[in-house]
Amino acid sequence: MRAILLGFAAGVWWLQQQAQLPSWLAWFCASLCLCGIGARGARRRSAFILAAFAFGFAYAALRADVRLQAHLPVAYEQRDIALTGFVRGLPEAQTDGVRFLFEVESNGAGLRDFPRIVRLLWMPAERGHANAPPTLVPGQRWTLYARLKRAHGNANFGLRDSEVALLERNIRATGAVSNVRAPRRLRVDARGPLLAIERMRARLRGRIETVLADAPHRGIIVALAVGAQSSVSDSDWAIMRATGTSHLVAISGLHIGFVAGLAALLCGFAWKRMRLRGMAAPLWVSAPKIAALGAAIFASCYAALAGFNVPAQRVLWMLVVFGIGFIGGRRPASSLVFCWALAFVLLADPWAVTSPGFWLSFGAVAAILHGIASVGRQAVRVVEDAETIAREMEAREPPDPDAGRQKANVRTGSKAARGQPAALVRDESNDSARVPIASPAHTTPLEEARRVINPSPGAFQKLTGACRRAASNGHRHALSSLRVQYAVTLALAPLTIYWFSQIPLIGPLANLFAIPWVSVLVTPATLAGLILPAPFDAPALHFAHASLSMMIDALARLAATTNSPLWHLPQPGAFALVAACVGVAWALAPRGWPLRFAAPLTWLPLLASANHVTPHGEFRVTALDIGQGSSLVVETRRHTLVFDAGPGPESTHAGERIVAPYLLAAGIRSLDTLVISHSDSDHAGGAPAVLQGIAVEQLLASLPASDLLWSLARARGAERLRCAAGQHWTWDGVDFSMLWPDAGPLTGKPNHQGCVMKVTNAEGRSALFTADIEAGDERTLIARDRAALHADVLIAPHHGSRTSSTEPFLDSVKPLAAIFQMGYLNRFHHPNPTVYARYQLREIALSRSDEDGAARIDFGQEIALERFRQTHLRYWMNR
């Protein structure tokens, strides 16, 4: 059965790797054929596994086809549409407004397959919106106008596709509340059990934020209570990422398992003391069954507060499967419970396999089960060896002449055998007198003390024995906990490297005290604050926050003990990842497993540099998909340069969420030069995050002297230099030359001050980076040195704006390919249709980040252009 369930999961995973959905008839016929083959002899088991794989593939394809049918037609993008519906989930207050999910009941366009759930942004009045966002509550029904666009996400090499995350949540369109008409609140709110849970979550969040209004870590308390992580501060996230304790912020299997265990204990304790119809309750239903039922119910309630995320679903299904088997009189194997939970999670959400939470949650449980199984097998072997030694020693002992008499006493039921003191045993031959048999001549002070403390012989021995057993059990549990921590740390390391390109070096030590601290102090106090009514909830919540503050302070001090708490590694390939996972299972195998000492060798491909090695004299340019803005990475054999860092918190947080993670995933731990072409936020906004997340040796920028980026670079130890025409350097046989702006004071608009840089390899192949220069700047460059502008690849000036890319400029550059970096359906309408047509008329190969995602160009003897949405195409991608 385990193999069949795993085959189903493998089929679901394989569907998510496809560029397009399969033909239905072919897969349906294949499933029928495999099921038919399953009835034939020895091939039955393998045929059923293949049939499960085909069923998983077909089921996931069916779910995907149904979900993709709801879409926003291209003709209705960026148009104001009247929507009637209600608020779903917990609204999130952000700097640019309130972001919330809206379930559409009807649309003014009369479209049949209109998206059921859209994500909207209600902007504040100071950003030009006529209506300030109200307090939104789940279930509120509204009629409003929204300007929508199809679900679209950033697509970059080495980073998670954000578009599939929208599909997983059934968000098929995004947009903002528009000003066409004032939104109107309807009188009747939507009802339903899920909405009731969401309203309760909203009330609990509001209550916690009110009680802990001035508390610095209240966001973590909110996350532990209702699973809303949007309130966690950036400083708290930084500390937890550095110490590997981020999993404690979410309501995970650890927290739900703790609640389930506590509920089982309390339910079993209460049930044993209840009476039904004059009889003890356990005589009707056994206490363990009631405990299992109570654990499942309380776990379901806590998972509902978490929003039924993947880790919560996993532990809930495991409890349900185990509970059903236990109540039915069976105790299913842990591995079978694990496989059933895996299948149920994928039945509910086939896209869960694309999220890191799925792999980390199930990977941790698999490691625990494998580690415990190994410990269990070793313990059984130790017990068997001990019994064998005991039998051998017993066989070697000389015979006891009194053994027969003692056995006879036991058979006849003598008082000595029944535990009566030896000094008062009656002599069976003379019934008239008591004969002292073993009265001691004198007692030692220790024995006298024992007798005074407890006159019952053996009580002291019982007490000391109980203490020894307690110490032994504590020692055994401590060793078991360390074994589990070791297994989880080892197992999650390859997955953490794959998803996040880093390993927290102090994570095992931090989790050693953080996990029990949160489980024993913070989580129970938080739950008590949720259960208790006001004002009794305040002391519990304040205690939870005080305990949490102590833990955060300890973690911060622990992170400060090392200069590099995170070990950054490049994202591994498929072979390296699989080899490392096999090595983990090998290392966690029981003692005596063949060549277990060689398991670390399987990690060598994972630890080796997996990033691209550029030959000497060549270079690679990667144009990142960062929304409306610009960011390019230039790599030579031993050096790296980043040209612009994209927008900052005012838009897509490109520096923190895209640029720095991409560099780490590519194995780039430091930058030789960070070039910021000018001060516009779509080019410079992400620079602070890059400076804080990556070591930068030099900042080369065209910024005013008062710009805060200069002081930040100085604080980070980076050399600071203004870019100016005439600057030139060579890295690994690749020439870099700055063509613009002129040295001297910066005057005019920031666009006129942008750095223009040309990069040329040993073969003469070149790329021209043009920032946001405009037509006047282009004319000056042409007049100064027309030949210097010639390049094989042109980064389109100003994102293809109508103020740039003049025909004389294009005729001077004569590019073979051009890269346009812009946001999907951006408000500036880049690229301008007329400008874009100029490139097309010259038969220039074009790549647009809004259609193709990130673009990668290798400059060798020839140039090779790779578009992410072509080489990594998935069926859900909007192109």
PDB file of C-alpha atoms in Angstrom, residues 19 157 852-855 865-874:
ATOM      1  CA  ALA A  19       4.889  22.585 -20.067  1.00  0.00           C
ATOM      2  CA  PHE A 157      16.425  31.389 -12.831  1.00  0.00           C
ATOM      3  CA  ASP A 852       9.664  35.970 -21.360  1.00  0.00           C
ATOM      4  CA  GLY A 853      10.691  36.428 -17.751  1.00  0.00           C
ATOM      5  CA  ALA A 854      14.414  36.660 -17.078  1.00  0.00           C
ATOM      6  CA  ALA A 855      16.795  36.556 -20.028  1.00  0.00           C
ATOM      7  CA  LEU A 865      20.066  34.087 -25.731  1.00  0.00           C
ATOM      8  CA  GLU A 866      17.956  32.052 -23.288  1.00  0.00           C
ATOM      9  CA  ARG A 867      14.453  33.144 -22.217  1.00  0.00           C
ATOM     10  CA  PHE A 868      13.247  31.682 -18.920  1.00  0.00           C
ATOM     11  CA  ARG A 869       9.605  31.205 -19.893  1.00  0.00           C
ATOM     12  CA  GLN A 870      10.711  29.223 -22.946  1.00  0.00           C
ATOM     13  CA  THR A 871      13.288  26.905 -21.395  1.00  0.00           C
ATOM     14  CA  HIS A 872      11.438  26.516 -18.067  1.00  0.00           C
ATOM     15  CA  LEU A 873       7.883  26.664 -19.366  1.00  0.00           C
ATOM     16  CA  ARG A 874       5.097  25.314 -17.154  1.00  0.00           C
TER      17      ARG A 874
END
